[in-house]
Amino acid sequence: MSIPAGPSIGLIELCSIARGLQVCDAMVKRAAIRVVRATTTHPGKYIVLIRGGVDEVHEALKAGRTYAGNAFIDTLELPNPHEQLNHVLDESRRPQLKALGIFECFSIAATIRGADAALKATDIQACAIHLADGLGGKGYFLFTGELFDVESAMEAGLAQVGTGLLAGSEIIARPHPDFLDAITSSQH
């Protein structure tokens, strides 16, 4: 059965790989969702990222929380994510760099929450989102636009990250033209 992309995304992070596999199974058995990513992350965490209808994602996450028990770290339920967020969760893009905003979070859910808020706040373009692997379980989001838009998007994104979950944030007003090639080639 093919599950459409849907208007909602959900994510659950766990500190146990074994429990993460059980949680993923429980989530797909509970509702008609599409698993976008179900994988281990460093250090020894497990994430399940899903898409589907708003009600289906809600039900799947409810099942995930029930099965997670004390392995639960964080969760995200995001109805109607920004279109660019959907794109960078599946693959990286190479936009023309103007000013560059970067924020880094201690959880994957906080990274996605902040990215969605930044994208919805003003006219910016998503460059990439990197989640967990090789990052000690952290995530970061890169976006570009006019400097004033990047500043406004940064403010909106950081407001949604959550207390204690921001690892760092930077704005590069005028990045060098070769910079995008360097940062995208180092991510793969």
Short mmCIF file of N, CA and C in Angstrom, two decimals:
data_model
loop_
_atom_site.label_atom_id
_atom_site.label_comp_id
_atom_site.label_asym_id
_atom_site.label_seq_id
_atom_site.Cartn_x
_atom_site.Cartn_y
_atom_site.Cartn_z
N MET A 1 0.85 -1.18 0.00
CA MET A 1 0.00 0.00 0.00
C MET A 1 0.89 1.24 0.00
N SER A 2 0.63 2.19 -0.87
CA SER A 2 1.39 3.42 -0.95
C SER A 2 0.77 4.47 -0.04
N ILE A 3 1.59 5.07 0.79
CA ILE A 3 1.14 6.10 1.72
C ILE A 3 1.56 7.46 1.16
N PRO A 4 0.64 8.39 0.98
CA PRO A 4 1.01 9.70 0.46
C PRO A 4 1.88 10.47 1.45
N ALA A 5 2.55 11.51 0.94
CA ALA A 5 3.45 12.31 1.78
C ALA A 5 2.72 12.90 2.98
N GLY A 6 1.50 13.35 2.80
CA GLY A 6 0.69 13.84 3.92
C GLY A 6 1.07 15.23 4.38
N PRO A 7 0.18 15.83 5.11
CA PRO A 7 0.39 17.19 5.58
C PRO A 7 1.07 17.27 6.95
N SER A 8 1.61 16.16 7.47
CA SER A 8 2.17 16.17 8.81
C SER A 8 3.42 15.31 8.88
N ILE A 9 4.38 15.72 9.73
CA ILE A 9 5.53 14.88 10.03
C ILE A 9 5.61 14.67 11.53
N GLY A 10 6.20 13.58 11.91
CA GLY A 10 6.39 13.27 13.32
C GLY A 10 7.73 12.60 13.51
N LEU A 11 8.29 12.73 14.71
CA LEU A 11 9.58 12.14 15.01
C LEU A 11 9.60 11.76 16.47
N ILE A 12 10.24 10.65 16.76
CA ILE A 12 10.48 10.25 18.14
C ILE A 12 11.93 9.84 18.26
N GLU A 13 12.60 10.30 19.32
CA GLU A 13 14.00 9.97 19.59
C GLU A 13 14.05 9.13 20.86
N LEU A 14 14.88 8.08 20.80
CA LEU A 14 15.01 7.18 21.94
C LEU A 14 16.48 6.95 22.26
N CYS A 15 16.76 6.58 23.51
CA CYS A 15 18.14 6.30 23.90
C CYS A 15 18.47 4.82 23.81
N SER A 16 17.58 4.02 23.28
CA SER A 16 17.79 2.58 23.15
C SER A 16 17.47 2.14 21.72
N ILE A 17 18.41 1.48 21.10
CA ILE A 17 18.21 0.98 19.73
C ILE A 17 17.16 -0.14 19.73
N ALA A 18 17.29 -1.06 20.66
CA ALA A 18 16.33 -2.17 20.73
C ALA A 18 14.91 -1.66 20.93
N ARG A 19 14.73 -0.73 21.86
CA ARG A 19 13.40 -0.17 22.09
C ARG A 19 12.96 0.65 20.88
N GLY A 20 13.89 1.32 20.20
CA GLY A 20 13.55 2.09 19.01
C GLY A 20 12.95 1.24 17.91
N LEU A 21 13.50 0.04 17.73
CA LEU A 21 12.94 -0.86 16.73
C LEU A 21 11.52 -1.29 17.10
N GLN A 22 11.30 -1.56 18.37
CA GLN A 22 9.96 -1.94 18.83
C GLN A 22 8.99 -0.76 18.65
N VAL A 23 9.43 0.43 18.97
CA VAL A 23 8.60 1.63 18.83
C VAL A 23 8.21 1.84 17.37
N CYS A 24 9.17 1.70 16.45
CA CYS A 24 8.89 1.87 15.02
C CYS A 24 7.81 0.87 14.57
N ASP A 25 7.95 -0.37 14.98
CA ASP A 25 6.97 -1.38 14.63
C ASP A 25 5.58 -1.02 15.16
N ALA A 26 5.53 -0.57 16.41
CA ALA A 26 4.24 -0.18 17.02
C ALA A 26 3.61 1.00 16.28
N MET A 27 4.44 1.94 15.83
CA MET A 27 3.93 3.12 15.15
C MET A 27 3.29 2.76 13.80
N VAL A 28 3.98 1.92 13.01
CA VAL A 28 3.43 1.58 11.70
C VAL A 28 2.23 0.64 11.81
N LYS A 29 2.15 -0.10 12.90
CA LYS A 29 0.98 -0.95 13.11
C LYS A 29 -0.23 -0.14 13.56
N ARG A 30 -0.01 1.02 14.20
CA ARG A 30 -1.10 1.83 14.73
C ARG A 30 -1.81 2.65 13.68
N ALA A 31 -1.06 3.19 12.69
CA ALA A 31 -1.67 4.12 11.74
C ALA A 31 -1.02 4.01 10.37
N ALA A 32 -1.75 4.45 9.36
CA ALA A 32 -1.25 4.44 7.97
C ALA A 32 -0.32 5.64 7.77
N ILE A 33 0.95 5.42 8.10
CA ILE A 33 1.98 6.45 7.96
C ILE A 33 3.08 5.93 7.06
N ARG A 34 3.96 6.82 6.62
CA ARG A 34 5.14 6.42 5.85
C ARG A 34 6.36 6.72 6.70
N VAL A 35 7.21 5.73 6.89
CA VAL A 35 8.45 5.93 7.63
C VAL A 35 9.47 6.55 6.67
N VAL A 36 9.89 7.77 6.98
CA VAL A 36 10.87 8.47 6.15
C VAL A 36 12.27 8.02 6.53
N ARG A 37 12.50 7.87 7.83
CA ARG A 37 13.81 7.47 8.32
C ARG A 37 13.62 6.76 9.65
N ALA A 38 14.18 5.58 9.79
CA ALA A 38 14.21 4.85 11.05
C ALA A 38 15.61 4.29 11.16
N THR A 39 16.42 4.86 12.05
CA THR A 39 17.84 4.54 12.04
C THR A 39 18.50 4.82 13.37
N THR A 40 19.65 4.22 13.54
CA THR A 40 20.48 4.53 14.69
C THR A 40 21.15 5.87 14.46
N THR A 41 21.48 6.54 15.53
CA THR A 41 22.24 7.77 15.48
C THR A 41 23.29 7.71 16.57
N HIS A 42 24.26 8.56 16.48
CA HIS A 42 25.32 8.60 17.49
C HIS A 42 24.89 9.51 18.62
N PRO A 43 25.16 9.24 19.83
CA PRO A 43 25.78 8.04 20.38
C PRO A 43 24.73 7.04 20.87
N GLY A 44 24.47 6.03 20.12
CA GLY A 44 23.60 4.94 20.52
C GLY A 44 22.13 5.29 20.67
N LYS A 45 21.67 6.26 19.89
CA LYS A 45 20.26 6.65 19.91
C LYS A 45 19.55 6.02 18.71
N TYR A 46 18.23 6.12 18.71
CA TYR A 46 17.43 5.64 17.59
C TYR A 46 16.35 6.67 17.32
N ILE A 47 16.13 6.99 16.02
CA ILE A 47 15.07 7.93 15.65
C ILE A 47 14.13 7.28 14.66
N VAL A 48 12.87 7.70 14.73
CA VAL A 48 11.87 7.30 13.76
C VAL A 48 11.22 8.59 13.27
N LEU A 49 11.37 8.89 11.98
CA LEU A 49 10.79 10.07 11.34
C LEU A 49 9.70 9.59 10.41
N ILE A 50 8.49 10.12 10.56
CA ILE A 50 7.33 9.64 9.80
C ILE A 50 6.61 10.79 9.11
N ARG A 51 5.81 10.43 8.08
CA ARG A 51 4.92 11.36 7.39
C ARG A 51 3.57 10.71 7.26
N GLY A 52 2.55 11.54 7.15
CA GLY A 52 1.20 11.04 6.92
C GLY A 52 0.18 12.11 7.23
N GLY A 53 -1.07 11.70 7.28
CA GLY A 53 -2.13 12.62 7.66
C GLY A 53 -1.95 13.07 9.11
N VAL A 54 -2.53 14.21 9.44
CA VAL A 54 -2.39 14.76 10.78
C VAL A 54 -2.85 13.77 11.84
N ASP A 55 -4.02 13.19 11.67
CA ASP A 55 -4.55 12.24 12.65
C ASP A 55 -3.71 10.98 12.72
N GLU A 56 -3.25 10.50 11.57
CA GLU A 56 -2.45 9.28 11.54
C GLU A 56 -1.10 9.47 12.23
N VAL A 57 -0.45 10.60 11.96
CA VAL A 57 0.83 10.90 12.61
C VAL A 57 0.62 11.02 14.12
N HIS A 58 -0.44 11.68 14.53
CA HIS A 58 -0.74 11.83 15.96
C HIS A 58 -0.91 10.45 16.62
N GLU A 59 -1.68 9.59 15.99
CA GLU A 59 -1.90 8.24 16.54
C GLU A 59 -0.62 7.43 16.60
N ALA A 60 0.18 7.51 15.54
CA ALA A 60 1.44 6.76 15.51
C ALA A 60 2.38 7.24 16.61
N LEU A 61 2.46 8.56 16.81
CA LEU A 61 3.33 9.10 17.86
C LEU A 61 2.82 8.71 19.25
N LYS A 62 1.51 8.67 19.41
CA LYS A 62 0.93 8.25 20.69
C LYS A 62 1.36 6.81 20.99
N ALA A 63 1.31 5.95 19.99
CA ALA A 63 1.76 4.57 20.18
C ALA A 63 3.25 4.53 20.47
N GLY A 64 4.01 5.34 19.77
CA GLY A 64 5.46 5.41 20.00
C GLY A 64 5.81 5.81 21.41
N ARG A 65 5.12 6.83 21.92
CA ARG A 65 5.36 7.28 23.31
C ARG A 65 5.00 6.19 24.30
N THR A 66 3.92 5.46 24.04
CA THR A 66 3.49 4.38 24.94
C THR A 66 4.57 3.30 25.02
N TYR A 67 5.11 2.90 23.87
CA TYR A 67 6.12 1.84 23.83
C TYR A 67 7.52 2.33 24.22
N ALA A 68 7.78 3.62 24.14
CA ALA A 68 9.11 4.15 24.43
C ALA A 68 9.51 3.98 25.89
N GLY A 69 8.56 4.15 26.80
CA GLY A 69 8.88 4.03 28.22
C GLY A 69 10.01 4.96 28.62
N ASN A 70 10.94 4.45 29.42
CA ASN A 70 12.04 5.30 29.91
C ASN A 70 13.15 5.50 28.87
N ALA A 71 13.00 4.95 27.66
CA ALA A 71 13.97 5.19 26.59
C ALA A 71 13.66 6.47 25.82
N PHE A 72 12.55 7.13 26.12
CA PHE A 72 12.11 8.34 25.42
C PHE A 72 13.08 9.51 25.69
N ILE A 73 13.44 10.24 24.60
CA ILE A 73 14.26 11.45 24.71
C ILE A 73 13.45 12.69 24.32
N ASP A 74 12.89 12.67 23.11
CA ASP A 74 12.18 13.85 22.61
C ASP A 74 11.24 13.41 21.51
N THR A 75 10.27 14.27 21.20
CA THR A 75 9.33 13.98 20.12
C THR A 75 8.98 15.28 19.40
N LEU A 76 8.44 15.12 18.21
CA LEU A 76 8.01 16.24 17.39
C LEU A 76 6.76 15.82 16.64
N GLU A 77 5.75 16.67 16.70
CA GLU A 77 4.54 16.48 15.89
C GLU A 77 4.30 17.80 15.19
N LEU A 78 4.44 17.80 13.86
CA LEU A 78 4.41 19.05 13.10
C LEU A 78 3.43 18.96 11.94
N PRO A 79 2.19 19.43 12.17
CA PRO A 79 1.24 19.47 11.06
C PRO A 79 1.61 20.59 10.09
N ASN A 80 1.44 20.35 8.82
CA ASN A 80 1.69 21.35 7.78
C ASN A 80 3.09 21.94 7.82
N PRO A 81 4.12 21.11 7.75
CA PRO A 81 5.48 21.65 7.72
C PRO A 81 5.71 22.46 6.45
N HIS A 82 6.62 23.38 6.52
CA HIS A 82 6.97 24.18 5.35
C HIS A 82 7.45 23.26 4.23
N GLU A 83 7.10 23.57 2.99
CA GLU A 83 7.44 22.74 1.83
C GLU A 83 8.95 22.48 1.72
N GLN A 84 9.78 23.50 2.00
CA GLN A 84 11.22 23.33 1.91
C GLN A 84 11.75 22.39 3.00
N LEU A 85 11.09 22.38 4.15
CA LEU A 85 11.51 21.46 5.21
C LEU A 85 11.29 20.03 4.76
N ASN A 86 10.17 19.76 4.12
CA ASN A 86 9.93 18.42 3.57
C ASN A 86 11.04 18.03 2.60
N HIS A 87 11.47 18.96 1.78
CA HIS A 87 12.49 18.66 0.79
C HIS A 87 13.84 18.36 1.43
N VAL A 88 14.30 19.19 2.37
CA VAL A 88 15.63 18.96 2.96
C VAL A 88 15.66 17.76 3.89
N LEU A 89 14.51 17.33 4.39
CA LEU A 89 14.51 16.11 5.19
C LEU A 89 14.80 14.89 4.32
N ASP A 90 14.49 14.98 3.04
CA ASP A 90 14.76 13.88 2.12
C ASP A 90 16.09 14.02 1.38
N GLU A 91 16.50 15.24 1.08
CA GLU A 91 17.76 15.44 0.35
C GLU A 91 18.21 16.88 0.47
N SER A 92 19.51 17.11 0.25
CA SER A 92 20.07 18.46 0.32
C SER A 92 19.91 19.19 -1.00
N ARG A 93 19.79 20.50 -0.92
CA ARG A 93 19.69 21.36 -2.10
C ARG A 93 20.90 22.27 -2.14
N ARG A 94 21.12 22.88 -3.28
CA ARG A 94 22.28 23.77 -3.43
C ARG A 94 21.79 25.14 -3.89
N PRO A 95 21.25 25.95 -3.00
CA PRO A 95 20.78 27.27 -3.39
C PRO A 95 21.94 28.25 -3.55
N GLN A 96 21.66 29.38 -4.17
CA GLN A 96 22.64 30.45 -4.26
C GLN A 96 22.76 31.09 -2.88
N LEU A 97 23.98 31.17 -2.36
CA LEU A 97 24.17 31.72 -1.02
C LEU A 97 24.09 33.23 -1.01
N LYS A 98 23.33 33.74 -0.07
CA LYS A 98 23.33 35.16 0.25
C LYS A 98 23.89 35.20 1.66
N ALA A 99 23.17 35.71 2.64
CA ALA A 99 23.57 35.55 4.04
C ALA A 99 23.24 34.11 4.43
N LEU A 100 24.01 33.54 5.35
CA LEU A 100 23.81 32.16 5.75
C LEU A 100 23.53 32.10 7.25
N GLY A 101 22.46 31.41 7.61
CA GLY A 101 22.12 31.18 9.01
C GLY A 101 22.33 29.72 9.35
N ILE A 102 22.85 29.47 10.54
CA ILE A 102 23.11 28.11 10.99
C ILE A 102 22.68 28.03 12.45
N PHE A 103 21.87 27.03 12.78
CA PHE A 103 21.69 26.74 14.20
C PHE A 103 21.82 25.25 14.43
N GLU A 104 22.37 24.94 15.60
CA GLU A 104 22.70 23.57 15.99
C GLU A 104 21.97 23.26 17.29
N CYS A 105 21.34 22.10 17.34
CA CYS A 105 20.54 21.73 18.51
C CYS A 105 20.98 20.38 19.07
N PHE A 106 20.68 20.18 20.33
CA PHE A 106 21.03 18.93 21.00
C PHE A 106 20.05 17.80 20.71
N SER A 107 18.91 18.08 20.06
CA SER A 107 17.99 17.01 19.69
C SER A 107 17.52 17.21 18.25
N ILE A 108 17.15 16.11 17.63
CA ILE A 108 16.67 16.14 16.25
C ILE A 108 15.32 16.85 16.19
N ALA A 109 14.46 16.56 17.15
CA ALA A 109 13.14 17.20 17.20
C ALA A 109 13.28 18.71 17.29
N ALA A 110 14.18 19.20 18.12
CA ALA A 110 14.39 20.65 18.27
C ALA A 110 14.90 21.25 16.96
N THR A 111 15.76 20.53 16.25
CA THR A 111 16.28 21.01 14.97
C THR A 111 15.15 21.18 13.96
N ILE A 112 14.29 20.18 13.84
CA ILE A 112 13.18 20.25 12.88
C ILE A 112 12.17 21.33 13.29
N ARG A 113 11.85 21.41 14.59
CA ARG A 113 10.93 22.45 15.08
C ARG A 113 11.45 23.84 14.73
N GLY A 114 12.72 24.08 15.00
CA GLY A 114 13.32 25.38 14.72
C GLY A 114 13.38 25.68 13.22
N ALA A 115 13.72 24.66 12.42
CA ALA A 115 13.79 24.86 10.96
C ALA A 115 12.43 25.23 10.38
N ASP A 116 11.39 24.54 10.82
CA ASP A 116 10.05 24.85 10.32
C ASP A 116 9.65 26.28 10.68
N ALA A 117 9.91 26.69 11.92
CA ALA A 117 9.57 28.05 12.34
C ALA A 117 10.36 29.09 11.55
N ALA A 118 11.64 28.84 11.32
CA ALA A 118 12.47 29.77 10.55
C ALA A 118 11.95 29.91 9.12
N LEU A 119 11.62 28.79 8.50
CA LEU A 119 11.12 28.82 7.12
C LEU A 119 9.78 29.53 7.00
N LYS A 120 8.94 29.39 8.01
CA LYS A 120 7.62 30.02 7.97
C LYS A 120 7.65 31.50 8.35
N ALA A 121 8.74 31.95 8.95
CA ALA A 121 8.81 33.32 9.46
C ALA A 121 9.04 34.37 8.38
N THR A 122 9.81 34.04 7.37
CA THR A 122 10.19 35.05 6.39
C THR A 122 10.70 34.36 5.12
N ASP A 123 11.13 35.15 4.15
CA ASP A 123 11.54 34.64 2.84
C ASP A 123 13.00 34.18 2.86
N ILE A 124 13.22 32.93 3.27
CA ILE A 124 14.55 32.33 3.23
C ILE A 124 14.47 31.05 2.42
N GLN A 125 15.62 30.49 2.11
CA GLN A 125 15.68 29.23 1.39
C GLN A 125 16.49 28.23 2.20
N ALA A 126 15.95 27.04 2.38
CA ALA A 126 16.66 25.98 3.11
C ALA A 126 17.83 25.49 2.27
N CYS A 127 19.00 25.35 2.91
CA CYS A 127 20.17 24.77 2.24
C CYS A 127 20.30 23.29 2.56
N ALA A 128 20.22 22.96 3.86
CA ALA A 128 20.39 21.57 4.28
C ALA A 128 19.97 21.42 5.73
N ILE A 129 19.61 20.20 6.08
CA ILE A 129 19.36 19.85 7.48
C ILE A 129 20.10 18.54 7.72
N HIS A 130 20.88 18.49 8.78
CA HIS A 130 21.67 17.30 9.09
C HIS A 130 21.24 16.81 10.46
N LEU A 131 20.93 15.52 10.53
CA LEU A 131 20.34 14.97 11.74
C LEU A 131 21.15 13.81 12.29
N ALA A 132 21.79 14.02 13.40
CA ALA A 132 22.33 13.01 14.31
C ALA A 132 23.58 12.27 13.89
N ASP A 133 23.59 11.51 12.82
CA ASP A 133 24.74 10.66 12.52
C ASP A 133 26.01 11.47 12.35
N GLY A 134 27.04 11.07 13.08
CA GLY A 134 28.31 11.76 13.05
C GLY A 134 28.30 13.08 13.80
N LEU A 135 27.21 13.38 14.48
CA LEU A 135 27.06 14.67 15.17
C LEU A 135 26.83 14.49 16.67
N GLY A 136 27.10 13.32 17.19
CA GLY A 136 26.87 13.10 18.62
C GLY A 136 25.41 13.19 19.00
N GLY A 137 24.53 12.86 18.05
CA GLY A 137 23.09 12.91 18.33
C GLY A 137 22.47 14.28 18.13
N LYS A 138 23.25 15.27 17.73
CA LYS A 138 22.73 16.62 17.51
C LYS A 138 22.21 16.77 16.08
N GLY A 139 21.66 17.93 15.78
CA GLY A 139 21.23 18.26 14.43
C GLY A 139 21.55 19.71 14.15
N TYR A 140 21.63 20.06 12.86
CA TYR A 140 21.78 21.48 12.52
C TYR A 140 21.09 21.78 11.20
N PHE A 141 20.72 23.05 11.06
CA PHE A 141 19.95 23.54 9.92
C PHE A 141 20.68 24.73 9.32
N LEU A 142 20.85 24.72 7.98
CA LEU A 142 21.48 25.81 7.25
C LEU A 142 20.46 26.44 6.32
N PHE A 143 20.41 27.76 6.29
CA PHE A 143 19.46 28.46 5.43
C PHE A 143 20.07 29.76 4.94
N THR A 144 19.54 30.27 3.82
CA THR A 144 20.11 31.46 3.21
C THR A 144 19.00 32.42 2.78
N GLY A 145 19.39 33.66 2.58
CA GLY A 145 18.47 34.70 2.15
C GLY A 145 19.12 36.06 2.36
N GLU A 146 18.34 37.10 2.18
CA GLU A 146 18.84 38.44 2.48
C GLU A 146 19.13 38.51 3.98
N LEU A 147 20.12 39.30 4.37
CA LEU A 147 20.56 39.34 5.76
C LEU A 147 19.41 39.60 6.73
N PHE A 148 18.55 40.57 6.44
CA PHE A 148 17.44 40.88 7.35
C PHE A 148 16.47 39.71 7.47
N ASP A 149 16.26 38.96 6.37
CA ASP A 149 15.40 37.78 6.42
C ASP A 149 16.05 36.66 7.24
N VAL A 150 17.34 36.47 7.06
CA VAL A 150 18.06 35.44 7.82
C VAL A 150 18.02 35.77 9.31
N GLU A 151 18.20 37.04 9.65
CA GLU A 151 18.13 37.44 11.07
C GLU A 151 16.74 37.18 11.65
N SER A 152 15.70 37.53 10.91
CA SER A 152 14.32 37.30 11.38
C SER A 152 14.03 35.81 11.49
N ALA A 153 14.46 35.04 10.50
CA ALA A 153 14.24 33.59 10.53
C ALA A 153 14.98 32.96 11.69
N MET A 154 16.20 33.42 11.97
CA MET A 154 16.98 32.89 13.08
C MET A 154 16.24 33.13 14.40
N GLU A 155 15.75 34.32 14.57
CA GLU A 155 15.02 34.66 15.80
C GLU A 155 13.79 33.75 15.97
N ALA A 156 13.03 33.57 14.90
CA ALA A 156 11.82 32.73 14.95
C ALA A 156 12.19 31.27 15.20
N GLY A 157 13.22 30.79 14.54
CA GLY A 157 13.63 29.40 14.71
C GLY A 157 14.11 29.11 16.11
N LEU A 158 14.96 30.00 16.65
CA LEU A 158 15.49 29.78 17.99
C LEU A 158 14.41 29.84 19.06
N ALA A 159 13.37 30.62 18.81
CA ALA A 159 12.26 30.70 19.76
C ALA A 159 11.52 29.36 19.89
N GLN A 160 11.61 28.51 18.86
CA GLN A 160 10.90 27.23 18.87
C GLN A 160 11.78 26.04 19.23
N VAL A 161 13.08 26.24 19.39
CA VAL A 161 14.00 25.15 19.67
C VAL A 161 13.68 24.48 21.01
N GLY A 162 13.48 25.25 22.04
CA GLY A 162 13.19 24.69 23.36
C GLY A 162 14.32 24.97 24.34
N THR A 163 13.96 25.10 25.57
CA THR A 163 14.90 25.43 26.63
C THR A 163 15.98 24.36 26.76
N GLY A 164 17.23 24.81 26.75
CA GLY A 164 18.37 23.92 26.94
C GLY A 164 18.74 23.06 25.73
N LEU A 165 18.08 23.26 24.59
CA LEU A 165 18.34 22.41 23.43
C LEU A 165 19.17 23.08 22.34
N LEU A 166 19.53 24.36 22.52
CA LEU A 166 20.34 25.06 21.52
C LEU A 166 21.82 24.82 21.81
N ALA A 167 22.53 24.28 20.82
CA ALA A 167 23.97 24.05 20.95
C ALA A 167 24.77 25.24 20.41
N GLY A 168 24.21 25.97 19.45
CA GLY A 168 24.90 27.12 18.89
C GLY A 168 24.15 27.70 17.71
N SER A 169 24.45 28.95 17.40
CA SER A 169 23.85 29.59 16.23
C SER A 169 24.81 30.64 15.70
N GLU A 170 24.82 30.78 14.39
CA GLU A 170 25.69 31.76 13.72
C GLU A 170 24.99 32.31 12.50
N ILE A 171 25.36 33.55 12.14
CA ILE A 171 24.94 34.14 10.87
C ILE A 171 26.21 34.63 10.18
N ILE A 172 26.38 34.22 8.93
CA ILE A 172 27.50 34.68 8.11
C ILE A 172 26.90 35.63 7.09
N ALA A 173 27.20 36.92 7.23
CA ALA A 173 26.55 37.95 6.42
C ALA A 173 26.91 37.85 4.93
N ARG A 174 28.16 37.60 4.63
CA ARG A 174 28.60 37.54 3.24
C ARG A 174 29.53 36.34 3.05
N PRO A 175 28.98 35.13 2.92
CA PRO A 175 29.85 33.96 2.74
C PRO A 175 30.57 33.99 1.39
N HIS A 176 31.74 33.43 1.37
CA HIS A 176 32.53 33.34 0.14
C HIS A 176 31.80 32.43 -0.86
N PRO A 177 31.87 32.73 -2.17
CA PRO A 177 31.17 31.91 -3.16
C PRO A 177 31.55 30.42 -3.13
N ASP A 178 32.78 30.09 -2.76
CA ASP A 178 33.21 28.68 -2.70
C ASP A 178 32.75 27.98 -1.43
N PHE A 179 32.19 28.73 -0.52
CA PHE A 179 31.82 28.18 0.79
C PHE A 179 30.77 27.08 0.70
N LEU A 180 29.73 27.26 -0.11
CA LEU A 180 28.67 26.25 -0.21
C LEU A 180 29.21 24.92 -0.70
N ASP A 181 30.10 24.95 -1.70
CA ASP A 181 30.70 23.70 -2.18
C ASP A 181 31.46 23.01 -1.06
N ALA A 182 32.18 23.77 -0.27
CA ALA A 182 32.97 23.20 0.81
C ALA A 182 32.09 22.57 1.87
N ILE A 183 31.01 23.26 2.27
CA ILE A 183 30.19 22.70 3.35
C ILE A 183 29.32 21.55 2.88
N THR A 184 28.88 21.56 1.63
CA THR A 184 28.05 20.44 1.17
C THR A 184 28.90 19.22 0.88
N SER A 185 30.12 19.38 0.39
CA SER A 185 30.96 18.21 0.13
C SER A 185 31.45 17.58 1.42
N SER A 186 31.58 18.35 2.51
CA SER A 186 32.03 17.78 3.79
C SER A 186 30.91 17.05 4.51
N GLN A 187 29.67 17.16 4.06
CA GLN A 187 28.54 16.52 4.74
C GLN A 187 28.29 15.12 4.24
N HIS A 188 28.86 14.69 3.17
CA HIS A 188 28.53 13.38 2.59
C HIS A 188 29.63 12.38 2.82
#
